[in-house]
Structures are given as C-alpha cells and as structure tokens.
C-alpha cells in the first residue's frame, strides 16, 4: 500500500541549517578537524558525509577525508530488506587506523545499520574513535546505540516512515513523515 | 556423435524465474542481467579479499557442504575459501575414503549429510546430471562444481569475469569472439563457457580435431565449429586452450599428443592471427607445450593466474546470491 504523507519534518533550509550545526559540533568535539574523516553509509549517508566535509573545510584549514561504506555484507536482517540485496562498493581510500571517524547516515532507527557499519569499519583497522552523525533520529532502538550528532529528533510510531530526500540522490532536500495505512 | 560417447543434452533456455534462485546447475534459467549483477557482487567480494581482514559475516550461520566425488584441487579450495571468507561453516566430503567406498548409495550419502543440516551443496561428479539429481533429493541449494562433460558453470563465470576485468572501460560482450580450442567433446568447461558467453551477447567458435568436435554443439545459438585453428582464431578477443582429457578418451580419438600439439597448440605465432589485444586463457591444470606454448602461458597475454584468483570472489558472489534470502 502507498504510504500517506503526514507532515514535512524538515525543509531544504532546515536540512542545510542542521548540517551546518553538525559540522560545527564535529569540529568543536574533536577540537579541530585534524585526523577527522567522514564515512557515509550507502545510500544517503554518502552525500551527507561529503556535505559535512565541505562545510568543515569552509571554516577550518583542512578538508576531512570522505569515505563510502556499504554494510550489506554485515547486516543481520538481510532477508527482511530484500531477497537479493544489491551490494555496493565500499570506498574508504585512507587508512582508518588512528583516525577520528564520523559515521554518517540519514536516519537512525533500530540501530542495526549502525552496528553493521561499526563492524565493517573495525574490520578495516582500528580508528582512534568512531562517532555517529544522523540527520534524523526517529527512535525505536533495538540495540544500545545512540548518535553523537543529530539533525532533528522525531518521535515516531512504528507504522510511520521517515523519508529523507537529498539533492544528490533525489533532486531536492527535504524530510517527510509518511504513514503506511494497514 | 563421437563413437562410443554418450550424447550430452543441450539445456534449453526457459523463462527466467522472478523468485529467489534456488540452484546453479547450469545457465538454463539464468538471464544476462543476473550474471552482470553477479559480476558486480564479485567486484565487491574481490575488494573484501584485498583488505587486512579478508572476511565478512555475510553467511554466518550457514553451512556449506563440499561434495567432491571427483578429484579437484583449485575448484574445491576456491569454494572453501569463498565460503569461509563469508563466515559460513564448511563440511568437506570426498568420496574416496567415505562410506561410498563401502557401498553406500549416493542418495543415502546425501541423506546423511542432509541430517547434518547443510544449507548448500557444492557438487562435483564424474557423471553428467548428478547435481540435478541431488537437487531433487534435497531442500538445500545445489551448486554444480562440474558434472561429467555437461557443465561447469562457476568456471565459465570466472572465465567471463576475468575477460571482463582485463579491459579498462569494458563495454560488454557484444561483438567479442571467444575461441575455445582443444578437447571440446570431453569438456564441460567448453559447454558452459559457450552457453554463458553467447548469453552475454558474444560469439563463440569451438575448435579442435574433428574427432573431438561434437556437431550437436553447433546447434547452440551464437556457436560455430571449425576444425581449422588458423580460421577459428581469426579476430578472436579471447582464446581458451583446454586440457586434453586423456583419462576420459577412448583409444583412436587422437593419433598422438605430438600431432595434436603440432596442429592445435596455442602459440605466440598462432595468437598473432587473433585480435591485437587478444587474451589467452586456460581453465587448468595446464599441460605446457602440449595445449599451450610454455612462453605464451608466462606472457602478459595469459590470464591463467588471474582466472584462479578470480575464482574466489566469483564463487563468493555465487554463494552469497544463492543463500541470502534463505534464512
């Protein structure tokens, strides 16, 4: 059944302001951008990581390195997402050892994607620290995981869907709340 | 038909099923889109194998039974590596030294293994059709790792994958010619490669002594037969030399190994008649200076080692694609 639109959670301006705030928080918490790298989780985490790196380079002397992470091979719920999920390339072209990695994604929900991403990152080496940035935290955690940087906290019901659109992947920036009617 | 040989059924293409795939017995129910997606998955698997930790948990909790009723080194090791690199458990079975040597039937052997709850069997057997038969006796996924002279689909997949990866900016198999030279009659590799390569849009020429060139293979769409090596190889983008399977041959099929080498050995001189960028492949094990000139096998044109190396990511992709969605 087609999900029904319930509300706009974030406009283009709000997405932009949230990312700018997160960029400043990353620099503040890490006392600069030295050895900070941003790793986006496919699909929409990737443009979020790129934008945060660009924003940070606007007010710091360095541009953080950016990586792309596919966590399909690390998921514990493959059968629930697709019969044959498409595996995308992981492109982390720098040594993660000793780095301050900020993992980026669009929505934090059950925490299972974050867990898989942590496993995938740790298999690449031993970062000094891994932090977690999300555009929207919608609750309903199934694992003891929280984000360090959150664009917007949105209490939702399980029947609702948070749909993030980004210019790079969807042609526009906005976040909507949808509901799947049963 | 070759005197004394058994006719080999040519699989007919059937409509592609939309549901989850169950087995890889041959390419009869595969589409080119599925193969291309498998290659893309293999690219990711190859990336995993270059990392410090060459392992992912994708198939954790799955058991893979390796049923090798016929000798094999590279295929068995390659599947084992592919399963372990995805954290699957592996059960090894070799018919020599097993209860089969005490008279146990194939079906009872499978029942024994089924009781140990394997999720997927990789099967190699000297008789054509055994993996198909096993797939009717078990609910587990069955992957054909070579049956008689019928099919060896994962070898064909890794051969095509190796060819695809040998050209930067590869633009597809359409218009690409593969010439397979040698003991076509006894070769499951030739059959599977012809089936896959033509499905992907390429053309195939099978070449060898007339006694080893079954005319029924010309019925495969996109496949031609030619007993003249110089003609068969003209303009070819890939040349695959096959091992002479002397152990499977009846006397009289070949005058002598020396005469075969004189007429059908793939040499640097012969390759000069192919496409300027032509690559040379061999599924192994190689008989140097019989099927292929030793110095050609060591030249940059030869992809033999890459074929072996690519076997692992391709088989990882096969196991992953067949098992995901089965939990």
Short mmCIF file of C-alpha atoms in Angstrom, two decimals:
data_model
loop_
_atom_site.label_atom_id
_atom_site.label_comp_id
_atom_site.label_asym_id
_atom_site.label_seq_id
_atom_site.Cartn_x
_atom_site.Cartn_y
_atom_site.Cartn_z
CA UNK A 1 0.00 0.00 0.00
CA UNK A 2 1.21 3.51 -0.84
CA UNK A 3 2.33 5.44 2.25
CA UNK A 4 0.30 8.56 3.07
CA UNK A 5 2.05 11.89 3.58
CA UNK A 6 1.55 13.15 7.15
CA UNK A 7 3.92 16.06 7.61
CA UNK A 8 7.02 17.79 6.38
CA UNK A 9 9.64 17.31 9.08
CA UNK A 10 12.43 19.41 7.57
CA UNK A 11 12.53 21.85 4.69
CA UNK A 12 15.54 22.42 2.47
CA UNK A 13 16.64 25.31 4.72
CA UNK A 14 16.24 23.21 7.85
CA UNK A 15 18.32 20.38 6.35
CA UNK A 16 21.00 22.91 5.46
CA UNK A 17 20.96 24.52 8.95
CA UNK A 18 21.07 21.11 10.67
CA UNK A 19 24.10 20.01 8.65
CA UNK A 20 25.88 23.29 9.30
CA UNK A 21 25.27 22.90 13.04
CA UNK A 22 26.53 19.29 12.98
CA UNK A 23 29.68 20.40 11.09
CA UNK A 24 30.43 22.91 13.85
CA UNK A 25 29.69 20.34 16.57
CA UNK A 26 32.10 17.86 14.94
CA UNK A 27 34.91 20.42 14.93
CA UNK A 28 34.14 21.51 18.49
CA UNK A 29 34.01 17.99 19.91
CA UNK A 30 37.18 16.88 18.08
CA UNK A 31 39.00 20.16 18.86
CA UNK A 32 39.54 20.84 15.18
CA UNK A 33 39.41 18.70 12.06
CA UNK A 34 42.86 17.12 12.23
CA UNK A 35 42.64 13.38 11.58
CA UNK A 36 38.85 13.64 11.32
CA UNK A 37 37.36 11.62 8.46
CA UNK A 38 33.71 11.30 7.44
CA UNK A 39 32.36 7.95 6.30
CA UNK A 40 28.90 7.87 4.77
CA UNK A 41 26.73 4.78 4.83
CA UNK A 42 25.22 4.00 1.40
CA UNK A 43 22.98 5.47 0.09
CA UNK A 44 22.09 8.83 1.66
CA UNK A 45 24.82 8.81 4.25
CA UNK A 46 27.30 9.34 1.41
CA UNK A 47 26.16 12.84 0.33
CA UNK A 48 25.71 13.79 4.00
CA UNK A 49 29.37 12.90 4.67
CA UNK A 50 30.50 14.87 1.60
CA UNK A 51 28.48 17.93 2.60
CA UNK A 52 29.76 17.87 6.17
CA UNK A 53 33.36 17.65 4.88
CA UNK A 54 32.73 20.62 2.58
CA UNK A 55 31.13 22.64 5.38
CA UNK A 56 34.04 21.88 7.73
CA UNK A 57 36.56 22.94 5.07
CA UNK A 58 34.71 26.29 4.94
CA UNK A 59 35.75 27.27 8.45
CA UNK A 60 38.76 25.04 9.17
CA UNK A 61 42.14 24.88 7.43
CA UNK A 62 41.74 21.25 6.45
CA UNK A 63 39.22 19.29 4.41
CA UNK A 64 38.38 15.98 6.11
CA UNK A 65 38.72 12.85 4.01
CA UNK A 66 35.48 11.20 2.94
CA UNK A 67 34.68 7.52 2.55
CA UNK A 68 31.70 5.47 1.39
CA UNK A 69 30.62 2.39 3.28
CA UNK A 70 28.29 -0.38 2.15
CA UNK A 71 27.14 -2.51 5.05
CA UNK A 72 25.10 -5.10 3.15
CA UNK A 73 27.60 -7.90 3.90
CA UNK A 74 27.41 -7.05 7.61
CA UNK A 75 23.64 -6.91 8.08
CA UNK A 76 21.89 -9.38 10.36
CA UNK A 77 18.48 -8.79 8.77
CA UNK A 78 19.17 -9.38 5.07
CA UNK A 79 16.06 -11.43 4.48
CA UNK A 80 13.92 -8.62 5.80
CA UNK A 81 15.21 -5.98 3.40
CA UNK A 82 15.37 -7.84 0.07
CA UNK A 83 15.65 -11.28 -1.40
CA UNK A 84 18.89 -10.45 -3.16
CA UNK A 85 20.17 -7.11 -1.91
CA UNK A 86 22.47 -5.24 -4.25
CA UNK A 87 25.94 -4.99 -2.76
CA UNK A 88 27.59 -1.64 -3.41
CA UNK A 89 31.26 -0.76 -3.34
CA UNK A 90 32.92 0.36 -0.17
CA UNK A 91 35.35 3.18 -0.90
CA UNK A 92 37.41 4.09 2.12
CA UNK A 93 40.68 5.03 0.42
CA UNK A 94 42.56 6.05 3.55
CA UNK A 95 43.99 4.19 6.49
CA UNK A 96 41.38 4.29 9.26
CA UNK A 97 43.98 3.39 11.89
CA UNK A 98 44.25 6.17 14.48
CA UNK A 99 41.65 8.32 12.72
CA UNK A 100 38.67 10.07 14.28
CA UNK A 101 35.88 8.66 12.13
CA UNK A 102 32.45 10.24 11.95
CA UNK A 103 30.00 7.71 10.59
CA UNK A 104 27.19 9.50 8.71
CA UNK A 105 23.67 8.31 7.85
CA UNK A 106 20.31 9.83 7.10
CA UNK A 107 18.02 8.13 9.64
CA UNK A 108 18.76 6.36 12.93
CA UNK A 109 16.02 3.82 13.65
CA UNK A 110 16.65 0.36 15.18
CA UNK A 111 20.42 0.79 15.35
CA UNK A 112 21.11 -2.33 13.29
CA UNK A 113 22.61 -0.40 10.39
CA UNK A 114 24.91 1.42 12.82
CA UNK A 115 26.01 -1.87 14.39
CA UNK A 116 26.77 -3.32 10.95
CA UNK A 117 28.67 -0.16 9.99
CA UNK A 118 30.75 -0.34 13.18
CA UNK A 119 31.68 -3.95 12.38
CA UNK A 120 32.58 -3.03 8.80
CA UNK A 121 34.72 -0.07 9.91
CA UNK A 122 36.55 -2.03 12.58
CA UNK A 123 37.38 -4.74 10.02
CA UNK A 124 39.33 -2.08 8.13
CA UNK A 125 41.59 -1.15 11.02
CA UNK A 126 41.49 0.45 14.42
CA UNK A 127 40.20 4.02 14.42
CA UNK A 128 41.03 6.12 17.50
CA UNK A 129 37.36 6.93 17.89
CA UNK A 130 34.14 6.40 15.94
CA UNK A 131 31.36 8.95 16.28
CA UNK A 132 27.93 8.84 14.71
CA UNK A 133 26.07 11.62 12.90
CA UNK A 134 22.49 11.34 11.61
CA UNK A 135 20.12 13.80 10.03
CA UNK A 136 17.08 12.32 11.81
CA UNK A 137 16.76 10.16 14.93
CA UNK A 138 13.30 8.57 14.90
CA UNK A 139 13.68 6.29 17.95
CA UNK A 140 12.71 2.60 18.30
CA UNK A 141 16.21 1.38 19.07
CA UNK A 142 16.74 -2.40 19.23
CA UNK A 143 20.41 -2.09 20.20
CA UNK A 144 22.23 0.12 22.74
CA UNK A 145 23.31 2.70 20.15
CA UNK A 146 22.95 6.48 20.15
CA UNK A 147 24.10 9.20 17.79
CA UNK A 148 26.68 11.84 18.78
CA UNK A 149 25.26 14.39 16.34
CA UNK A 150 21.56 14.61 15.46
CA UNK A 151 19.96 16.99 12.97
CA UNK A 152 16.47 16.51 14.37
CA UNK A 153 14.90 14.17 16.92
CA UNK A 154 11.48 12.98 15.75
CA UNK A 155 9.28 10.76 17.94
CA UNK A 156 7.52 8.37 15.53
CA UNK A 157 5.28 5.35 15.62
CA UNK A 158 6.44 2.08 14.05
CA UNK A 159 3.81 2.45 11.34
CA UNK A 160 5.40 5.71 10.21
CA UNK A 161 8.21 6.12 7.73
CA UNK A 162 10.78 8.92 7.74
CA UNK A 163 11.67 9.70 4.13
CA UNK A 164 14.83 11.73 3.63
CA UNK A 165 15.41 13.28 0.22
CA UNK A 166 18.72 14.83 -0.75
CA UNK A 167 19.56 16.77 -3.88
CA UNK A 168 22.35 14.36 -4.86
CA UNK A 169 20.11 11.29 -4.76
CA UNK A 170 16.56 12.61 -5.05
CA UNK A 171 16.80 16.03 -6.70
CA UNK A 172 15.73 18.03 -3.60
CA UNK A 173 16.44 18.43 0.10
CA UNK A 174 13.54 17.68 2.44
CA UNK A 175 12.43 15.22 5.11
CA UNK A 176 8.86 13.91 5.26
CA UNK A 177 6.87 11.80 7.66
CA UNK A 178 4.75 9.18 5.93
CA UNK A 179 2.35 6.61 7.30
CA UNK A 180 1.68 3.15 5.95
CA UNK A 181 -2.06 2.50 6.41
CA UNK A 182 -2.87 -1.11 7.20
CA UNK B 1 28.22 -38.10 -32.42
CA UNK B 2 31.57 -39.45 -31.33
CA UNK B 3 31.76 -43.25 -31.49
CA UNK B 4 31.27 -44.70 -28.03
CA UNK B 5 30.45 -41.37 -26.45
CA UNK B 6 27.24 -40.53 -24.66
CA UNK B 7 25.12 -37.76 -26.10
CA UNK B 8 25.06 -34.69 -23.93
CA UNK B 9 21.76 -32.90 -23.63
CA UNK B 10 21.98 -29.22 -24.51
CA UNK B 11 20.00 -27.27 -21.95
CA UNK B 12 17.13 -25.27 -23.43
CA UNK B 13 16.60 -21.77 -22.15
CA UNK B 14 13.48 -21.35 -20.05
CA UNK B 15 11.78 -18.18 -18.85
CA UNK B 16 13.67 -16.52 -16.03
CA UNK B 17 12.05 -17.08 -12.66
CA UNK B 18 11.28 -13.94 -10.73
CA UNK B 19 11.52 -15.54 -7.30
CA UNK B 20 14.66 -16.28 -5.33
CA UNK B 21 17.04 -18.53 -7.25
CA UNK B 22 17.44 -21.98 -5.82
CA UNK B 23 20.35 -23.64 -7.60
CA UNK B 24 23.21 -23.08 -10.02
CA UNK B 25 23.24 -26.25 -12.10
CA UNK B 26 23.84 -24.60 -15.50
CA UNK B 27 22.73 -21.35 -17.12
CA UNK B 28 19.40 -22.64 -18.47
CA UNK B 29 17.35 -20.44 -16.15
CA UNK B 30 19.75 -17.54 -15.78
CA UNK B 31 19.50 -14.18 -17.50
CA UNK B 32 22.35 -11.96 -18.66
CA UNK B 33 21.13 -9.28 -16.18
CA UNK B 34 21.54 -11.72 -13.29
CA UNK B 35 25.04 -12.63 -14.44
CA UNK B 36 26.03 -8.95 -14.75
CA UNK B 37 24.73 -8.34 -11.21
CA UNK B 38 26.71 -11.37 -10.03
CA UNK B 39 29.86 -9.84 -11.59
CA UNK B 40 29.16 -6.58 -9.75
CA UNK B 41 28.79 -8.50 -6.50
CA UNK B 42 32.06 -10.30 -7.30
CA UNK B 43 33.75 -6.89 -7.66
CA UNK B 44 32.76 -6.10 -4.07
CA UNK B 45 33.89 -9.54 -2.91
CA UNK B 46 37.26 -9.01 -4.62
CA UNK B 47 37.57 -5.78 -2.67
CA UNK B 48 36.94 -7.68 0.59
CA UNK B 49 39.80 -10.02 -0.31
CA UNK B 50 42.26 -7.13 -0.58
CA UNK B 51 41.63 -5.90 2.97
CA UNK B 52 43.64 -6.69 6.09
CA UNK B 53 40.72 -8.73 7.40
CA UNK B 54 39.66 -10.78 4.39
CA UNK B 55 36.39 -11.85 5.86
CA UNK B 56 32.81 -10.62 6.20
CA UNK B 57 29.98 -12.08 8.32
CA UNK B 58 27.51 -12.22 5.40
CA UNK B 59 26.91 -16.00 5.56
CA UNK B 60 27.41 -16.50 9.28
CA UNK B 61 25.31 -19.44 10.45
CA UNK B 62 25.06 -21.09 7.02
CA UNK B 63 26.66 -24.48 6.36
CA UNK B 64 28.18 -25.32 3.00
CA UNK B 65 28.81 -28.97 2.15
CA UNK B 66 31.55 -29.59 -0.40
CA UNK B 67 30.70 -32.89 -2.09
CA UNK B 68 33.56 -33.86 -4.35
CA UNK B 69 33.03 -37.27 -5.91
CA UNK B 70 35.82 -36.48 -8.36
CA UNK B 71 39.31 -35.14 -7.72
CA UNK B 72 39.76 -31.41 -7.66
CA UNK B 73 42.22 -29.01 -6.14
CA UNK B 74 41.53 -25.48 -7.33
CA UNK B 75 37.73 -25.69 -7.51
CA UNK B 76 37.33 -27.25 -4.06
CA UNK B 77 39.83 -24.88 -2.44
CA UNK B 78 38.26 -21.94 -4.21
CA UNK B 79 34.75 -22.78 -2.96
CA UNK B 80 36.07 -23.45 0.53
CA UNK B 81 37.85 -20.10 0.58
CA UNK B 82 34.72 -18.40 -0.79
CA UNK B 83 32.54 -19.91 1.93
CA UNK B 84 34.95 -19.22 4.79
CA UNK B 85 35.59 -15.64 3.64
CA UNK B 86 31.88 -15.05 4.27
CA UNK B 87 31.96 -16.83 7.66
CA UNK B 88 29.98 -19.89 6.52
CA UNK B 89 30.75 -23.26 8.08
CA UNK B 90 32.23 -25.81 5.69
CA UNK B 91 31.71 -29.57 5.65
CA UNK B 92 34.15 -31.39 3.41
CA UNK B 93 33.21 -34.67 1.79
CA UNK B 94 35.41 -36.67 -0.54
CA UNK B 95 34.05 -39.94 -1.90
CA UNK B 96 37.40 -41.74 -1.61
CA UNK B 97 37.70 -42.97 1.97
CA UNK B 98 33.99 -42.31 2.63
CA UNK B 99 31.16 -44.76 3.23
CA UNK B 100 30.54 -44.72 -0.51
CA UNK B 101 33.63 -46.84 -0.87
CA UNK B 102 31.80 -49.29 1.45
CA UNK B 103 28.87 -49.43 -0.95
CA UNK B 104 26.64 -46.63 0.36
CA UNK B 105 24.43 -45.15 -2.36
CA UNK B 106 24.56 -41.54 -3.49
CA UNK B 107 21.09 -40.92 -2.07
CA UNK B 108 21.95 -42.35 1.35
CA UNK B 109 25.18 -40.36 1.43
CA UNK B 110 23.18 -37.21 0.74
CA UNK B 111 20.65 -38.12 3.44
CA UNK B 112 23.50 -38.45 5.93
CA UNK B 113 24.79 -35.02 5.01
CA UNK B 114 21.28 -33.55 4.98
CA UNK B 115 20.88 -34.77 8.55
CA UNK B 116 23.81 -32.52 9.41
CA UNK B 117 21.77 -29.61 8.03
CA UNK B 118 23.80 -28.23 5.19
CA UNK B 119 22.22 -25.16 3.56
CA UNK B 120 24.08 -25.51 0.27
CA UNK B 121 25.93 -28.28 -1.51
CA UNK B 122 28.74 -27.75 -3.94
CA UNK B 123 28.79 -30.91 -6.04
CA UNK B 124 31.37 -32.32 -8.42
CA UNK B 125 30.78 -35.69 -10.02
CA UNK B 126 32.26 -37.60 -12.94
CA UNK B 127 28.76 -38.44 -14.21
CA UNK B 128 26.69 -35.85 -16.06
CA UNK B 129 23.43 -34.92 -14.33
CA UNK B 130 24.32 -35.86 -10.75
CA UNK B 131 23.91 -32.29 -9.36
CA UNK B 132 20.45 -32.13 -11.00
CA UNK B 133 19.53 -35.44 -9.40
CA UNK B 134 20.81 -34.36 -5.99
CA UNK B 135 18.79 -31.14 -6.23
CA UNK B 136 15.63 -33.28 -6.44
CA UNK B 137 16.57 -35.16 -3.26
CA UNK B 138 17.36 -32.21 -1.01
CA UNK B 139 15.86 -28.90 0.03
CA UNK B 140 19.34 -27.39 0.23
CA UNK B 141 20.71 -25.20 -2.55
CA UNK B 142 22.85 -27.12 -5.07
CA UNK B 143 25.76 -25.59 -6.96
CA UNK B 144 27.29 -27.59 -9.78
CA UNK B 145 31.08 -27.64 -9.49
CA UNK B 146 31.44 -29.78 -12.61
CA UNK B 147 29.42 -32.81 -13.72
CA UNK B 148 30.83 -35.22 -16.27
CA UNK B 149 31.13 -33.50 -19.61
CA UNK B 150 27.94 -31.46 -19.14
CA UNK B 151 28.51 -28.23 -17.21
CA UNK B 152 30.91 -26.30 -15.02
CA UNK B 153 29.06 -23.01 -14.56
CA UNK B 154 31.29 -21.34 -11.96
CA UNK B 155 34.35 -21.91 -14.17
CA UNK B 156 32.53 -20.21 -17.04
CA UNK B 157 31.53 -17.36 -14.73
CA UNK B 158 35.09 -16.78 -13.54
CA UNK B 159 36.39 -17.00 -17.13
CA UNK B 160 33.93 -14.38 -18.38
CA UNK B 161 34.56 -12.25 -15.28
CA UNK B 162 38.32 -12.42 -15.87
CA UNK B 163 37.87 -11.39 -19.50
CA UNK B 164 35.57 -8.51 -18.46
CA UNK B 165 38.13 -7.25 -15.95
CA UNK B 166 41.05 -7.44 -18.38
CA UNK B 167 39.96 -4.42 -20.39
CA UNK B 168 39.70 -0.98 -18.77
CA UNK B 169 36.36 0.52 -19.74
CA UNK B 170 34.98 -2.86 -20.83
CA UNK B 171 31.86 -2.23 -22.89
CA UNK B 172 30.19 -5.65 -22.85
CA UNK B 173 30.46 -8.99 -24.59
CA UNK B 174 28.56 -8.00 -27.74
CA UNK B 175 30.85 -8.42 -30.74
CA UNK B 176 33.52 -10.18 -28.66
CA UNK B 177 34.70 -13.50 -30.03
CA UNK B 178 35.87 -16.37 -27.86
CA UNK B 179 37.67 -19.27 -29.49
CA UNK B 180 37.88 -22.43 -27.41
CA UNK B 181 40.49 -24.87 -28.64
CA UNK B 182 41.06 -28.48 -27.78
CA UNK B 183 39.19 -31.47 -26.46
CA UNK B 184 35.71 -29.97 -26.83
CA UNK B 185 33.97 -33.34 -26.70
CA UNK B 186 35.04 -34.11 -23.15
CA UNK B 187 34.89 -30.55 -21.87
CA UNK B 188 32.17 -29.29 -19.57
CA UNK B 189 34.17 -26.05 -19.43
CA UNK B 190 33.70 -25.56 -23.19
CA UNK B 191 29.96 -26.17 -22.95
CA UNK B 192 29.40 -23.83 -20.01
CA UNK B 193 31.61 -21.13 -21.50
CA UNK B 194 29.80 -21.34 -24.85
CA UNK B 195 26.44 -21.14 -23.09
CA UNK B 196 27.39 -18.18 -20.90
CA UNK B 197 29.40 -16.21 -23.46
CA UNK B 198 26.62 -16.34 -26.06
CA UNK B 199 24.00 -15.48 -23.42
CA UNK B 200 26.04 -12.35 -22.68
CA UNK B 201 25.96 -11.43 -26.36
CA UNK B 202 29.34 -12.69 -27.57
CA UNK B 203 30.16 -15.19 -30.29
CA UNK B 204 31.94 -18.49 -29.75
CA UNK B 205 33.99 -20.69 -32.05
CA UNK B 206 34.80 -24.19 -30.88
CA UNK B 207 37.91 -25.63 -32.46
CA UNK B 208 39.65 -28.98 -32.24
CA UNK B 209 40.29 -32.20 -34.10
CA UNK B 210 37.10 -33.37 -35.83
CA UNK B 211 37.03 -36.43 -33.58
CA UNK B 212 36.76 -34.13 -30.55
CA UNK B 213 34.25 -31.66 -32.01
CA UNK B 214 30.65 -32.85 -31.43
CA UNK B 215 28.47 -31.48 -34.27
CA UNK B 216 25.44 -31.06 -31.98
CA UNK B 217 27.19 -28.12 -30.27
CA UNK B 218 26.71 -26.10 -33.45
CA UNK B 219 23.01 -26.04 -32.52
CA UNK B 220 23.75 -23.65 -29.66
CA UNK B 221 22.82 -20.12 -30.77
CA UNK B 222 25.90 -17.99 -31.48
CA UNK B 223 28.23 -21.00 -31.59
CA UNK B 224 30.24 -22.14 -34.61
CA UNK B 225 32.51 -25.14 -35.05
CA UNK B 226 35.73 -25.05 -37.00
CA UNK B 227 38.42 -27.71 -37.08
CA UNK B 228 40.97 -25.30 -38.63
CA UNK B 229 42.82 -23.44 -35.92
CA UNK B 230 44.04 -20.53 -38.08
CA UNK B 231 40.47 -19.80 -39.25
CA UNK B 232 38.89 -20.33 -35.85
CA UNK B 233 41.23 -17.92 -34.15
CA UNK B 234 40.94 -15.08 -36.69
CA UNK B 235 39.98 -11.86 -34.93
CA UNK B 236 39.31 -13.62 -31.60
CA UNK B 237 39.34 -11.43 -28.48
CA UNK B 238 39.91 -14.40 -26.20
CA UNK B 239 41.46 -17.79 -26.87
CA UNK B 240 40.90 -20.56 -24.40
CA UNK B 241 43.06 -23.67 -24.55
CA UNK B 242 41.56 -26.75 -22.93
CA UNK B 243 43.33 -29.60 -21.22
CA UNK B 244 43.47 -32.80 -23.23
CA UNK B 245 41.49 -35.16 -21.03
CA UNK B 246 43.40 -38.25 -21.96
CA UNK B 247 41.94 -40.12 -18.98
CA UNK B 248 38.43 -39.76 -20.47
CA UNK B 249 39.40 -40.63 -24.01
CA UNK B 250 38.85 -43.82 -25.86
CA UNK B 251 41.78 -45.01 -27.98
CA UNK B 252 41.74 -43.73 -31.54
CA UNK B 253 40.32 -40.27 -30.90
CA UNK B 254 43.77 -38.71 -31.24
CA UNK B 255 46.64 -40.03 -33.37
CA UNK B 256 49.21 -38.80 -30.84
CA UNK B 257 49.81 -35.99 -28.36
CA UNK B 258 52.66 -34.77 -30.56
CA UNK B 259 50.41 -34.46 -33.60
CA UNK B 260 47.80 -32.67 -31.51
CA UNK B 261 50.46 -30.23 -30.30
CA UNK B 262 51.66 -29.65 -33.85
CA UNK B 263 48.16 -28.77 -35.10
CA UNK B 264 46.29 -27.30 -32.14
CA UNK B 265 48.78 -25.93 -29.63
CA UNK B 266 48.15 -22.25 -28.87
CA UNK B 267 51.41 -20.46 -29.58
CA UNK B 268 52.56 -16.86 -29.88
CA UNK B 269 52.63 -17.35 -33.65
CA UNK B 270 49.01 -18.55 -33.69
CA UNK B 271 47.84 -15.72 -31.42
CA UNK B 272 49.24 -13.21 -33.93
CA UNK B 273 46.22 -14.05 -36.11
CA UNK B 274 43.77 -13.07 -33.39
CA UNK B 275 42.60 -9.60 -32.33
CA UNK B 276 45.63 -7.39 -31.44
CA UNK B 277 44.51 -7.21 -27.78
CA UNK B 278 43.57 -10.89 -27.56
CA UNK B 279 43.99 -12.60 -24.21
CA UNK B 280 44.75 -16.26 -23.62
CA UNK B 281 43.01 -18.37 -21.01
CA UNK B 282 43.24 -21.92 -19.72
CA UNK B 283 41.00 -23.45 -17.06
CA UNK B 284 43.90 -25.53 -15.75
CA UNK B 285 45.63 -27.71 -14.95
CA UNK B 286 47.85 -26.83 -17.92
CA UNK B 287 49.96 -29.23 -19.90
CA UNK B 288 52.67 -26.84 -21.01
CA UNK B 289 53.90 -27.21 -24.57
CA UNK B 290 51.03 -29.57 -25.31
CA UNK B 291 47.86 -27.43 -25.32
CA UNK B 292 49.65 -24.14 -24.81
CA UNK B 293 53.16 -22.92 -25.54
CA UNK B 294 55.07 -22.50 -22.29
CA UNK B 295 56.37 -18.99 -23.00
CA UNK B 296 52.88 -17.85 -24.08
CA UNK B 297 51.48 -19.17 -20.78
CA UNK B 298 54.01 -16.96 -18.98
CA UNK B 299 53.37 -13.89 -21.13
CA UNK B 300 51.23 -10.88 -20.12
CA UNK B 301 48.54 -12.05 -22.55
CA UNK B 302 47.91 -15.15 -20.44
CA UNK B 303 45.26 -14.73 -17.73
CA UNK B 304 45.67 -18.18 -16.19
CA UNK B 305 46.67 -16.98 -12.72
CA UNK B 306 44.01 -14.26 -12.77
CA UNK B 307 41.42 -16.93 -13.60
CA UNK B 308 42.39 -18.86 -10.47
CA UNK B 309 42.46 -15.69 -8.35
CA UNK B 310 39.07 -14.57 -9.65
CA UNK B 311 37.55 -17.93 -8.80
CA UNK B 312 37.26 -16.91 -5.16
CA UNK B 313 35.31 -13.61 -5.49
CA UNK B 314 33.11 -15.08 -8.23
CA UNK B 315 32.26 -18.09 -6.06
CA UNK B 316 31.73 -15.78 -3.08
CA UNK B 317 29.18 -13.92 -5.19
CA UNK B 318 27.52 -17.19 -6.22
CA UNK B 319 27.22 -18.47 -2.64
CA UNK B 320 26.03 -15.09 -1.40
CA UNK B 321 23.42 -14.67 -4.13
CA UNK B 322 22.04 -18.16 -3.64
CA UNK B 323 21.98 -18.17 0.16
CA UNK B 324 20.83 -14.66 1.01
CA UNK B 325 17.10 -14.73 1.40
CA UNK B 326 17.14 -18.39 2.51
CA UNK B 327 17.49 -17.79 6.22
#
